[in-house]
mmCIF file of N, CA and C in Angstrom:
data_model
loop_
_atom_site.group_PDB
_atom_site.id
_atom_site.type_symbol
_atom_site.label_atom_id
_atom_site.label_comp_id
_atom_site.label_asym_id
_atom_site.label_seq_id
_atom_site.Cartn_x
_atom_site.Cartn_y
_atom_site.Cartn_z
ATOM 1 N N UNK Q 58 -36.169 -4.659 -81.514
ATOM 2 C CA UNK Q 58 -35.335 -5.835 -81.411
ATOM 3 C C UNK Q 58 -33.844 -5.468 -81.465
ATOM 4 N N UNK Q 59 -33.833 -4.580 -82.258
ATOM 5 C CA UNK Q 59 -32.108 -4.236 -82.288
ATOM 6 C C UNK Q 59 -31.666 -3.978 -81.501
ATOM 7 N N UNK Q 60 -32.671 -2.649 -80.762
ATOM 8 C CA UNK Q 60 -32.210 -1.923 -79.469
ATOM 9 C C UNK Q 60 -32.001 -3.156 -78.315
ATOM 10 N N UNK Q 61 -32.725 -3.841 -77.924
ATOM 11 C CA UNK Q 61 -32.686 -5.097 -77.120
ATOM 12 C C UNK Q 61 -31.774 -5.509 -77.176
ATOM 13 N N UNK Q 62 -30.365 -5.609 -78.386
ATOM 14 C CA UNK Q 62 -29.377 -6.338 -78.801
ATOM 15 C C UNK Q 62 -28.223 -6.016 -78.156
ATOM 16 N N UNK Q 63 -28.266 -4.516 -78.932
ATOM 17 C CA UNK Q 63 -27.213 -3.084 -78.308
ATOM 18 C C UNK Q 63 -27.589 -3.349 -76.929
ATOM 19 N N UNK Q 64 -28.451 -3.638 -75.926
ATOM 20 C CA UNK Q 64 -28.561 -3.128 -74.226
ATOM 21 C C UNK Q 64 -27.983 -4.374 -74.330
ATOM 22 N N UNK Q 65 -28.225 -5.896 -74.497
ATOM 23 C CA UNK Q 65 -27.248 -7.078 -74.177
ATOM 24 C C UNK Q 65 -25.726 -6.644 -74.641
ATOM 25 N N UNK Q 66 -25.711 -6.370 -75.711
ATOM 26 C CA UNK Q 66 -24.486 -6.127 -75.971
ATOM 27 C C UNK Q 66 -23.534 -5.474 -75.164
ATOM 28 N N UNK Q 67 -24.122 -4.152 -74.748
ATOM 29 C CA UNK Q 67 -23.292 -3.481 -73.828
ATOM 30 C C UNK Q 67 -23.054 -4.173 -71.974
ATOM 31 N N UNK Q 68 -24.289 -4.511 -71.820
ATOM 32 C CA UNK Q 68 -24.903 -5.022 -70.496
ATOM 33 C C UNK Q 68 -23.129 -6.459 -70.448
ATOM 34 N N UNK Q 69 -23.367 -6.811 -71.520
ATOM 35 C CA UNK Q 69 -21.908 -8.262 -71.150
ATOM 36 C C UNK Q 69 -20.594 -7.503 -71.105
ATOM 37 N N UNK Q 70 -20.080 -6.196 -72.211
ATOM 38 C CA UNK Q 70 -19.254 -5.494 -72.561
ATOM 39 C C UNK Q 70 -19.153 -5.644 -71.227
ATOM 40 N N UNK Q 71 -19.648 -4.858 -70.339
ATOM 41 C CA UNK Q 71 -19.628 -3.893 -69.324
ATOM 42 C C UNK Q 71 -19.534 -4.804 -68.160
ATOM 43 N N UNK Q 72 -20.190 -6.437 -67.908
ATOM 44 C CA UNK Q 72 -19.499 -7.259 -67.582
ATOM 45 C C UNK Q 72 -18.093 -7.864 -67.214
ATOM 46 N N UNK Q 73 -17.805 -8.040 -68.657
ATOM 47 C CA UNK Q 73 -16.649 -8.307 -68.726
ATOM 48 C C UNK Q 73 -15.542 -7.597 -68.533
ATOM 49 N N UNK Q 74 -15.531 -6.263 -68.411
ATOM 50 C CA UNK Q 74 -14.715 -4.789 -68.108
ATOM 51 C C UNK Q 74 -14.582 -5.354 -66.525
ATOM 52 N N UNK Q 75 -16.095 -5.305 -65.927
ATOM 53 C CA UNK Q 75 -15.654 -5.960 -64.316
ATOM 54 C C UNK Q 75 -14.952 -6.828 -64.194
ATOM 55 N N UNK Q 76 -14.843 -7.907 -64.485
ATOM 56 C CA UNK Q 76 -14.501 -9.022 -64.515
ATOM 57 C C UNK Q 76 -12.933 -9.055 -64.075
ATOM 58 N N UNK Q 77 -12.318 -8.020 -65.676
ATOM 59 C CA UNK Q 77 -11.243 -7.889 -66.141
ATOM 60 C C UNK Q 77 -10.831 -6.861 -64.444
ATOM 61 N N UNK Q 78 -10.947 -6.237 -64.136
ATOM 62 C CA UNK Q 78 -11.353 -4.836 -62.819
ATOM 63 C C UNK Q 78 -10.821 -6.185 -61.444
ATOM 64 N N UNK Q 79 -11.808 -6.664 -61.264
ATOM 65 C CA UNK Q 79 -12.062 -7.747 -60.097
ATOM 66 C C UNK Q 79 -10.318 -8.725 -60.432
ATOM 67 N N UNK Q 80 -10.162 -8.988 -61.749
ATOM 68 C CA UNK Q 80 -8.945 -9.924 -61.894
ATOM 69 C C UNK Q 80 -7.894 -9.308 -61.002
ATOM 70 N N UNK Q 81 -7.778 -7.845 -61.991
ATOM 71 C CA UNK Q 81 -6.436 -6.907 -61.466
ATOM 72 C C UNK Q 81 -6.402 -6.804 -60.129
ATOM 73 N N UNK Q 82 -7.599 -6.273 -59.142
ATOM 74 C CA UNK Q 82 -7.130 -6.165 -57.935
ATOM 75 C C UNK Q 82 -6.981 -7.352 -56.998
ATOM 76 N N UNK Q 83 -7.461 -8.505 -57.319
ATOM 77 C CA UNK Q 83 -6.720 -9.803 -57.075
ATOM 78 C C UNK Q 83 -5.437 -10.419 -56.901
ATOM 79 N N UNK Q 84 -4.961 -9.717 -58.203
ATOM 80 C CA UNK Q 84 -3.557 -9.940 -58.438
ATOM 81 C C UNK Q 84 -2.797 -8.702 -57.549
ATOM 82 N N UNK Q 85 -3.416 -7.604 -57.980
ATOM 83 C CA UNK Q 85 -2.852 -6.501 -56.930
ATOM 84 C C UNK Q 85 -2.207 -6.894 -55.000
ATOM 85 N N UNK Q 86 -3.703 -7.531 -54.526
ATOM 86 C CA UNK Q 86 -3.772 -8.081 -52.991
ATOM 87 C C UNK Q 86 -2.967 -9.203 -52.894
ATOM 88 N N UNK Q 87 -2.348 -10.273 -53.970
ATOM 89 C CA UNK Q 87 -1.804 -11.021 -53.637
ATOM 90 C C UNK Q 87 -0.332 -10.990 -53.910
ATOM 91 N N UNK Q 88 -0.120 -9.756 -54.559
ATOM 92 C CA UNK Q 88 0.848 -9.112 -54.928
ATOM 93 C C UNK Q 88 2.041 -8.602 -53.377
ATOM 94 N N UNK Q 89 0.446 -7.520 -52.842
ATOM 95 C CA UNK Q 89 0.897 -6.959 -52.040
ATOM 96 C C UNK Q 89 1.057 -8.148 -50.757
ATOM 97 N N UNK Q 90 0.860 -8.962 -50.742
ATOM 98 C CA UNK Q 90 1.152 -9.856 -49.701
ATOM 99 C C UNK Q 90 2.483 -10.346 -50.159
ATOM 100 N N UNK Q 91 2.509 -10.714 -50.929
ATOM 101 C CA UNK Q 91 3.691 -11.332 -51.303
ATOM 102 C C UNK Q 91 5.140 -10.459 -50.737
ATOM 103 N N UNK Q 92 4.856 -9.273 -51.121
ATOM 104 C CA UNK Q 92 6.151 -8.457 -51.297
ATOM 105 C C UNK Q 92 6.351 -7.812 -49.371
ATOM 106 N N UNK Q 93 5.462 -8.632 -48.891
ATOM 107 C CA UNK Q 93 5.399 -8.256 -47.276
ATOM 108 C C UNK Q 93 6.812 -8.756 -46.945
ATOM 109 N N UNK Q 94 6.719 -10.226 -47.473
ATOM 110 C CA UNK Q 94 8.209 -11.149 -47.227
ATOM 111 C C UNK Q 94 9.193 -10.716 -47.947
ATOM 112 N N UNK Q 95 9.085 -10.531 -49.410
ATOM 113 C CA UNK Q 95 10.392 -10.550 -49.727
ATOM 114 C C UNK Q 95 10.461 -8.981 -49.855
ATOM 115 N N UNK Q 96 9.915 -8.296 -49.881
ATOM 116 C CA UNK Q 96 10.242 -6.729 -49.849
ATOM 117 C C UNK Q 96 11.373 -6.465 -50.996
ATOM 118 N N UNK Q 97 10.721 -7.258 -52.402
ATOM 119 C CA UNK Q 97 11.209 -6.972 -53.983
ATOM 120 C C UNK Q 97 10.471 -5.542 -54.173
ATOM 121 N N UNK Q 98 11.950 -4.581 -54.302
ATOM 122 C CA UNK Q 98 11.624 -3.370 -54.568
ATOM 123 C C UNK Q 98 11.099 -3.262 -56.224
ATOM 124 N N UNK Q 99 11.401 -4.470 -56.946
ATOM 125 C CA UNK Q 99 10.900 -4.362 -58.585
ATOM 126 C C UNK Q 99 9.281 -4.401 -58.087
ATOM 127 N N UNK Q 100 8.652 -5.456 -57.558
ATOM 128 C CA UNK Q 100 7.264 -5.364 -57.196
ATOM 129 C C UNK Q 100 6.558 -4.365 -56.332
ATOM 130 N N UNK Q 101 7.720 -3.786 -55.697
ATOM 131 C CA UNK Q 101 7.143 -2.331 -54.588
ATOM 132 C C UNK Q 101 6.577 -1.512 -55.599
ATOM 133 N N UNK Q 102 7.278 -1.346 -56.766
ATOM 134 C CA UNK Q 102 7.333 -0.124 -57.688
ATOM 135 C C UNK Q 102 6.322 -0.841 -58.711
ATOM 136 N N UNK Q 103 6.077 -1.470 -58.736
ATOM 137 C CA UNK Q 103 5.054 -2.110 -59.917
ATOM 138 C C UNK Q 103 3.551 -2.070 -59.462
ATOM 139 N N UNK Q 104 3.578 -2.240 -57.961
ATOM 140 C CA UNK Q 104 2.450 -1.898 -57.267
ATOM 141 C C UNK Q 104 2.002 -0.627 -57.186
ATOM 142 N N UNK Q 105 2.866 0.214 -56.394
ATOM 143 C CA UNK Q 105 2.811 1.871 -56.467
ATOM 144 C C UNK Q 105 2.461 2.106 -58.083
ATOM 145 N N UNK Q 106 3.108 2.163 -59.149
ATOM 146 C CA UNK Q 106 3.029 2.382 -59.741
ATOM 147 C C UNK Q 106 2.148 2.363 -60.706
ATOM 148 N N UNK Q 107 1.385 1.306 -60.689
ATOM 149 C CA UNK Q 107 0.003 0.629 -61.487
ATOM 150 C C UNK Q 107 -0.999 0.920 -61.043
ATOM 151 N N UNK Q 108 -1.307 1.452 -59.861
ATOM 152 C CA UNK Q 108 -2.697 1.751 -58.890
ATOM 153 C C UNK Q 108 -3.359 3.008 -60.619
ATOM 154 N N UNK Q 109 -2.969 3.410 -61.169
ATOM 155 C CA UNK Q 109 -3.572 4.485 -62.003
ATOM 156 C C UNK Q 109 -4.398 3.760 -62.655
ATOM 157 N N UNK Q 110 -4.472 2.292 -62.988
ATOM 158 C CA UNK Q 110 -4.672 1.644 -64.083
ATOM 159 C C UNK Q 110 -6.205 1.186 -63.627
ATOM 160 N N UNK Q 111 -6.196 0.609 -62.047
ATOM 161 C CA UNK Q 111 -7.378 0.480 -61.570
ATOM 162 C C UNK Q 111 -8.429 1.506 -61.392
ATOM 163 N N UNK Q 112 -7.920 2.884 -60.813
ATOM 164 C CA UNK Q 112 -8.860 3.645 -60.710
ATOM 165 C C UNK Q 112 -8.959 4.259 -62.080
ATOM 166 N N UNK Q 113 -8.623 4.542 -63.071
ATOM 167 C CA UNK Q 113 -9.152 4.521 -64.347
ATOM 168 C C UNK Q 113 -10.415 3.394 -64.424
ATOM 169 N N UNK Q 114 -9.954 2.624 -64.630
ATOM 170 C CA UNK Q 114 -10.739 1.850 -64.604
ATOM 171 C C UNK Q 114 -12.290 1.770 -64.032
ATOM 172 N N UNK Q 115 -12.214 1.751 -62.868
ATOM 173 C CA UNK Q 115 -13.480 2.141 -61.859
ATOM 174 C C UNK Q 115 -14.459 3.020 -62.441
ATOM 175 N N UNK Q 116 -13.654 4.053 -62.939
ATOM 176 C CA UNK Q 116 -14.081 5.441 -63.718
ATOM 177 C C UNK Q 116 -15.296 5.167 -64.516
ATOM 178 N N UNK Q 117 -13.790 4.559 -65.579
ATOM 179 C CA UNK Q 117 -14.586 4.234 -66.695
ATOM 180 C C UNK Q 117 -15.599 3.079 -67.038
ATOM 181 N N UNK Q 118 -16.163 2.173 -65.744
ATOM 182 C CA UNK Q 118 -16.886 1.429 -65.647
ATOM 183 C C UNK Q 118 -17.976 1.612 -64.844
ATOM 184 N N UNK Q 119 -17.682 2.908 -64.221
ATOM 185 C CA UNK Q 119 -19.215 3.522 -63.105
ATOM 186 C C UNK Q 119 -19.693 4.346 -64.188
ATOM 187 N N UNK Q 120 -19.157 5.456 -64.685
ATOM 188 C CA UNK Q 120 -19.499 5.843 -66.380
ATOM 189 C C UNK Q 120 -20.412 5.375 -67.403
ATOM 190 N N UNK Q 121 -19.631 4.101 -67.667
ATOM 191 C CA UNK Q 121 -20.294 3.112 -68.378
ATOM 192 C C UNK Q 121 -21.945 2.670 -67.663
ATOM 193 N N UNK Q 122 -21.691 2.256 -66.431
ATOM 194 C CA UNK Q 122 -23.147 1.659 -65.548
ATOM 195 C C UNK Q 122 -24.098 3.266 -65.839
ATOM 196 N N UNK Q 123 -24.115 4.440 -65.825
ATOM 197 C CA UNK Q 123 -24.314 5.205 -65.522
ATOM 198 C C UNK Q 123 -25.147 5.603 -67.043
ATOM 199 N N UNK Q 124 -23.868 5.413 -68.347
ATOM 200 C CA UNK Q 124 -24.470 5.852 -69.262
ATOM 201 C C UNK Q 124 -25.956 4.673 -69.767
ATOM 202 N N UNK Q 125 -25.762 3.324 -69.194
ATOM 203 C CA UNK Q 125 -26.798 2.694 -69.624
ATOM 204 C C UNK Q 125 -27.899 2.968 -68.524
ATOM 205 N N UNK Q 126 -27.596 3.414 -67.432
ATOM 206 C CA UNK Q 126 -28.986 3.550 -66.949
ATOM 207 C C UNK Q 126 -29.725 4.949 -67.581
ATOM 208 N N UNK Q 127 -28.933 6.139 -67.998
ATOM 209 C CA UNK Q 127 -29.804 6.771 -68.319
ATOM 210 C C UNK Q 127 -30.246 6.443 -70.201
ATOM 211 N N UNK Q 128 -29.544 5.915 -70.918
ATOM 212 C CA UNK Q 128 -29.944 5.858 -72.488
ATOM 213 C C UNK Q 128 -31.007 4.713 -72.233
ATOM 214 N N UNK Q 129 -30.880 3.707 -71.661
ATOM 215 C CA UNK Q 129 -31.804 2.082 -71.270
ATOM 216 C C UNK Q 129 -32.876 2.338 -70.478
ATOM 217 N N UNK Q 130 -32.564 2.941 -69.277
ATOM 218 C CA UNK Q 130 -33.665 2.649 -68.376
ATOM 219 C C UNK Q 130 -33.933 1.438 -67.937
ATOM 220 N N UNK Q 131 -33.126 0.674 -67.688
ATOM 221 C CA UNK Q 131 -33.394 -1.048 -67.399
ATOM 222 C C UNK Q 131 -34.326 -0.759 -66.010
ATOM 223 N N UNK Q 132 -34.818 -2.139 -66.146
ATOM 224 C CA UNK Q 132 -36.121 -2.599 -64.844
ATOM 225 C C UNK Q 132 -35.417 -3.823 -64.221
ATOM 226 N N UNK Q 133 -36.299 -4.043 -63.351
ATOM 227 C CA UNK Q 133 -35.710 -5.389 -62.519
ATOM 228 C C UNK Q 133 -34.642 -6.133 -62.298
ATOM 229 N N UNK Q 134 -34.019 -7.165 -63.427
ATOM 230 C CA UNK Q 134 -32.875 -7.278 -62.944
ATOM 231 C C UNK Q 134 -31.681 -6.968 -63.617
ATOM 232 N N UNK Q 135 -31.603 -6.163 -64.463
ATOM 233 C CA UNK Q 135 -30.634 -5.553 -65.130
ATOM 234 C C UNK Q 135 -30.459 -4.192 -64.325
ATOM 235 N N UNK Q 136 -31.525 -3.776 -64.230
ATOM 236 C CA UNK Q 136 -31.393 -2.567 -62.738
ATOM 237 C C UNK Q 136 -30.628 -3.143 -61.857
ATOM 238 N N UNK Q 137 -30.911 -4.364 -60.992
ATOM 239 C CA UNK Q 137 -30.051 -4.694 -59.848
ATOM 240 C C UNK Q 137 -28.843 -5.015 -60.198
ATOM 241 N N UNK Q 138 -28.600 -5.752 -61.284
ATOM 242 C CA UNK Q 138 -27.279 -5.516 -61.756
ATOM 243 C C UNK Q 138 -26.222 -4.469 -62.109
ATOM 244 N N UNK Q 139 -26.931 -3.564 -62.591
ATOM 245 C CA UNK Q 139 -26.136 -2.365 -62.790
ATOM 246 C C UNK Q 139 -25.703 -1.548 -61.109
ATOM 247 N N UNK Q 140 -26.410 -1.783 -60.254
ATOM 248 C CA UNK Q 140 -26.034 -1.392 -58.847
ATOM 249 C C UNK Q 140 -25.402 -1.824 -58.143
ATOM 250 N N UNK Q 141 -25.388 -3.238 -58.938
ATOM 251 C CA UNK Q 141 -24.522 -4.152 -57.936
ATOM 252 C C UNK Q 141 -22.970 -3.939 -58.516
ATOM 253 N N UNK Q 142 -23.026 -3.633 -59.714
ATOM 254 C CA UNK Q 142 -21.624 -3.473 -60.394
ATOM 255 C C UNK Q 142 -21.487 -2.156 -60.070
ATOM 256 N N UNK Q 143 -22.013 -0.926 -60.056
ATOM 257 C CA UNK Q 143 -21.726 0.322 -59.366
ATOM 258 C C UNK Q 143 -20.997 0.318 -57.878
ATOM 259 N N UNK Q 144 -21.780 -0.219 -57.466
ATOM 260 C CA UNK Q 144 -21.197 -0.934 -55.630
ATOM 261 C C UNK Q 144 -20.073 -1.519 -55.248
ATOM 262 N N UNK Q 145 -20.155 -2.582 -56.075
ATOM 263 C CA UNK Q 145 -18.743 -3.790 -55.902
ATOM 264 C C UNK Q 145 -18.202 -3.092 -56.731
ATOM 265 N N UNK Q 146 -18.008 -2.060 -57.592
ATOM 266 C CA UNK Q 146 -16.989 -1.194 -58.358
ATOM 267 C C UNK Q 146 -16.133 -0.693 -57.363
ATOM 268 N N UNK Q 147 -16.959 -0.155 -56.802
ATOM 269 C CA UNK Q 147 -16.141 1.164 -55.746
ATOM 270 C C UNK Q 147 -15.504 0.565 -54.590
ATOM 271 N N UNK Q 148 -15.787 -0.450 -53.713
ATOM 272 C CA UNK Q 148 -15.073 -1.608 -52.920
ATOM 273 C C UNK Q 148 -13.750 -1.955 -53.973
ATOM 274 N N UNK Q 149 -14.260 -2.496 -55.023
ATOM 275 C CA UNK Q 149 -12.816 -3.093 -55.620
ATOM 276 C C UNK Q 149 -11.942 -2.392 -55.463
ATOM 277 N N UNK Q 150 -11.767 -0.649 -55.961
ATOM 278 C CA UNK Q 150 -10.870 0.162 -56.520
ATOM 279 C C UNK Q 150 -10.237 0.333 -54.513
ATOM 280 N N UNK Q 151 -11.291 0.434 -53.742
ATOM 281 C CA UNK Q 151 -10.591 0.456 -52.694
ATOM 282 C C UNK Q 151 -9.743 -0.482 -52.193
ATOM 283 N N UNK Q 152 -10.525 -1.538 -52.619
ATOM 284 C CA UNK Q 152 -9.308 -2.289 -52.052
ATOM 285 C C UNK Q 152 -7.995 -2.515 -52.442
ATOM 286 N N UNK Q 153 -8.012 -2.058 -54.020
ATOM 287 C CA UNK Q 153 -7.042 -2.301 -54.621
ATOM 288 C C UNK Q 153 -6.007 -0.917 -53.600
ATOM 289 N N UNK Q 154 -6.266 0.543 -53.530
ATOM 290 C CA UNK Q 154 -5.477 1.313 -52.700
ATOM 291 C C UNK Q 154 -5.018 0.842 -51.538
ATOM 292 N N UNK Q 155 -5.794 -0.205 -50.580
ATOM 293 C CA UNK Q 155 -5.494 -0.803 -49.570
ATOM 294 C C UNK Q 155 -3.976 -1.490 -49.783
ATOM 295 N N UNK Q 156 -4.131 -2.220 -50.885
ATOM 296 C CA UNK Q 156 -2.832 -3.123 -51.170
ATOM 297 C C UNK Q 156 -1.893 -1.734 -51.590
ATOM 298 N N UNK Q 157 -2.232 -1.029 -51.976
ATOM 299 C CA UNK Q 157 -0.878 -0.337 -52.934
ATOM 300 C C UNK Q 157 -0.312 0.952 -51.346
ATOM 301 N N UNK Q 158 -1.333 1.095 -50.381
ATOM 302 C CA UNK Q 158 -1.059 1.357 -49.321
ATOM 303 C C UNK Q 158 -0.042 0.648 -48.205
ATOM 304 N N UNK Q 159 -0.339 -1.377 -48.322
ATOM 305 C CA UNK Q 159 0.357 -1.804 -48.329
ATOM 306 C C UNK Q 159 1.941 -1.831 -48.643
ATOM 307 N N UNK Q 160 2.082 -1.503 -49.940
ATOM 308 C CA UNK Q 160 3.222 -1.621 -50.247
ATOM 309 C C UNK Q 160 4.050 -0.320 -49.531
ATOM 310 N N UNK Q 161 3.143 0.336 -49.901
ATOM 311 C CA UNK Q 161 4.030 2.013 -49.252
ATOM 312 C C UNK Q 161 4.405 1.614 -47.930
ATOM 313 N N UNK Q 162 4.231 1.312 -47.248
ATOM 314 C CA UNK Q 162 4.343 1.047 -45.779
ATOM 315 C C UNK Q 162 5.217 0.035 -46.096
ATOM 316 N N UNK Q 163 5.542 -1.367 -46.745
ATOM 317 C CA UNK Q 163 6.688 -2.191 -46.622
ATOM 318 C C UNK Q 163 8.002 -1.503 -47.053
ATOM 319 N N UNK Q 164 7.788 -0.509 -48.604
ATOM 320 C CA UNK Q 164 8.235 0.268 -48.870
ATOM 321 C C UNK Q 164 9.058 1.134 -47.705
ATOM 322 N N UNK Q 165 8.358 1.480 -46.961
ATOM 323 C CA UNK Q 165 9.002 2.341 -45.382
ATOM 324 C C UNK Q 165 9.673 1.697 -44.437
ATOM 325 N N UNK Q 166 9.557 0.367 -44.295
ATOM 326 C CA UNK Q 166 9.848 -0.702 -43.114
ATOM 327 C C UNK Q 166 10.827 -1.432 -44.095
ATOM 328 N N UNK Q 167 10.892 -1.324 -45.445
ATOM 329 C CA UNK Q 167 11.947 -1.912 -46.053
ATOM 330 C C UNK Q 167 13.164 -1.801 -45.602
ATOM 331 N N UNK Q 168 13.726 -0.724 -45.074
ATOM 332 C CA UNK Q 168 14.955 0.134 -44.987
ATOM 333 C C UNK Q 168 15.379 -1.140 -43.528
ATOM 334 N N UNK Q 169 14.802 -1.568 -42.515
ATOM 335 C CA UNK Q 169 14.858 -1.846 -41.229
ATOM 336 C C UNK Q 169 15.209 -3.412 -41.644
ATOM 337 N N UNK Q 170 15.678 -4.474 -40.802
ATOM 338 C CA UNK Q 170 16.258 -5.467 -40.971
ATOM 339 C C UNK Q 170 14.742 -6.213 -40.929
ATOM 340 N N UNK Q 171 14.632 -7.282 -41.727
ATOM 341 C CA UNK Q 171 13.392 -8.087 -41.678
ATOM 342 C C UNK Q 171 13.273 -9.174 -40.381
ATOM 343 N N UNK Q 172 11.935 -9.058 -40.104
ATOM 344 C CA UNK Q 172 11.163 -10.021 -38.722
ATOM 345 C C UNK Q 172 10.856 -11.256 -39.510
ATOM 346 N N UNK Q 173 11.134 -12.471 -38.956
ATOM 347 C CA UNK Q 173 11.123 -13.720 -38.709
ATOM 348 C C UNK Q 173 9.972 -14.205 -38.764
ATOM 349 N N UNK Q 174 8.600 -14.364 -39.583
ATOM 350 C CA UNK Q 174 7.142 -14.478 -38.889
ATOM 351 C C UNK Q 174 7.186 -16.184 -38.334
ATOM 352 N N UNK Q 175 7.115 -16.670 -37.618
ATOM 353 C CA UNK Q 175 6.744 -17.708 -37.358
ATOM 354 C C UNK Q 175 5.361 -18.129 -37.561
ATOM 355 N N UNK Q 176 4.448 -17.202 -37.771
ATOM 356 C CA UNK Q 176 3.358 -17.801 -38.305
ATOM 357 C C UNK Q 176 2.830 -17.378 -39.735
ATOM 358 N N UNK Q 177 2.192 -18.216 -40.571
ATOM 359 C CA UNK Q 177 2.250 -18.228 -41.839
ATOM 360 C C UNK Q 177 0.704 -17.002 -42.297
ATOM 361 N N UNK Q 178 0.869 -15.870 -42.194
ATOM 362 C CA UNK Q 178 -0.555 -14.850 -42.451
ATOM 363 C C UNK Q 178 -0.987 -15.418 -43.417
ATOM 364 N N UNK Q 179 -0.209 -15.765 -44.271
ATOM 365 C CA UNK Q 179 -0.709 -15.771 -46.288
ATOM 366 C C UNK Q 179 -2.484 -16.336 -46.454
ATOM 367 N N UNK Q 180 -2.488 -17.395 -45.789
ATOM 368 C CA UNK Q 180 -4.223 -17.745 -45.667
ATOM 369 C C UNK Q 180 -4.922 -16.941 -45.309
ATOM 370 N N UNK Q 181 -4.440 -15.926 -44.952
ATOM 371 C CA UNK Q 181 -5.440 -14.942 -44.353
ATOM 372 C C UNK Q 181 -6.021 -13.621 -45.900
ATOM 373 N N UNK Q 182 -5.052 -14.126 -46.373
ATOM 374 C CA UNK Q 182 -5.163 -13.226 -47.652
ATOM 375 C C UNK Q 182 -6.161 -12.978 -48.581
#
């Protein structure tokens, strides 16, 4: 019964670590949209600069999936869960480089006089 407790216990921990993972690169992508327009070099550098925080992260949450499958051994759907958070782990952290790739590149096009968009991308975001 205890042991049962400790695998919930960790099983939400390890949840909520995603959760927290999925927030950041959210904020990351809407970050990096943002700074398309105004090309705020405080947010260029906050972007570049923070990408360490996510892939730590990733790390230490495929780690985590990793150490409970081998101490647990989960079945059915705590198995599919743990794969599914292994999976959508590794998408997140990419996407989060996508945005911070983003920035590098506005970062580069910063220097050049800014384009006019007449149409509004941001929904696309």
């Amino acid at each position: 019964m205890v042991y049962q407790l400790s695998f919930q216990r960790e099983i939400e921990r390890l949840k909520s670590r995603f959760m927290v993972l999925g927030g950041l690169v959210e904020d990351r992508v809407r970050k990096a949209c943002a700074v398309i327009l105004s090309r705020d070099p405080d947010l260029l550098a906050e972007i570049i600069g923070s990408d360490w925080e996510i892939d730590e992260m990733e790390i230490e949450i495929e780690e985590e999936c990793l150490k409970i499958l081998a101490l647990h051994q989960p079945v059915a759907r705590d198995l599919r869960l743990l794969i599914t958070i292994i999976k959508i782990n590794n998408e997140l952290e990419r996407i989060a480089d996508i945005a911070v790739n983003i920035a590098k590149r506005v970062q580069t096009i910063s220097k050049d006089p800014a384009l006019d968009f007449s149409i509004d991308y941001r929904p696309m975001a």
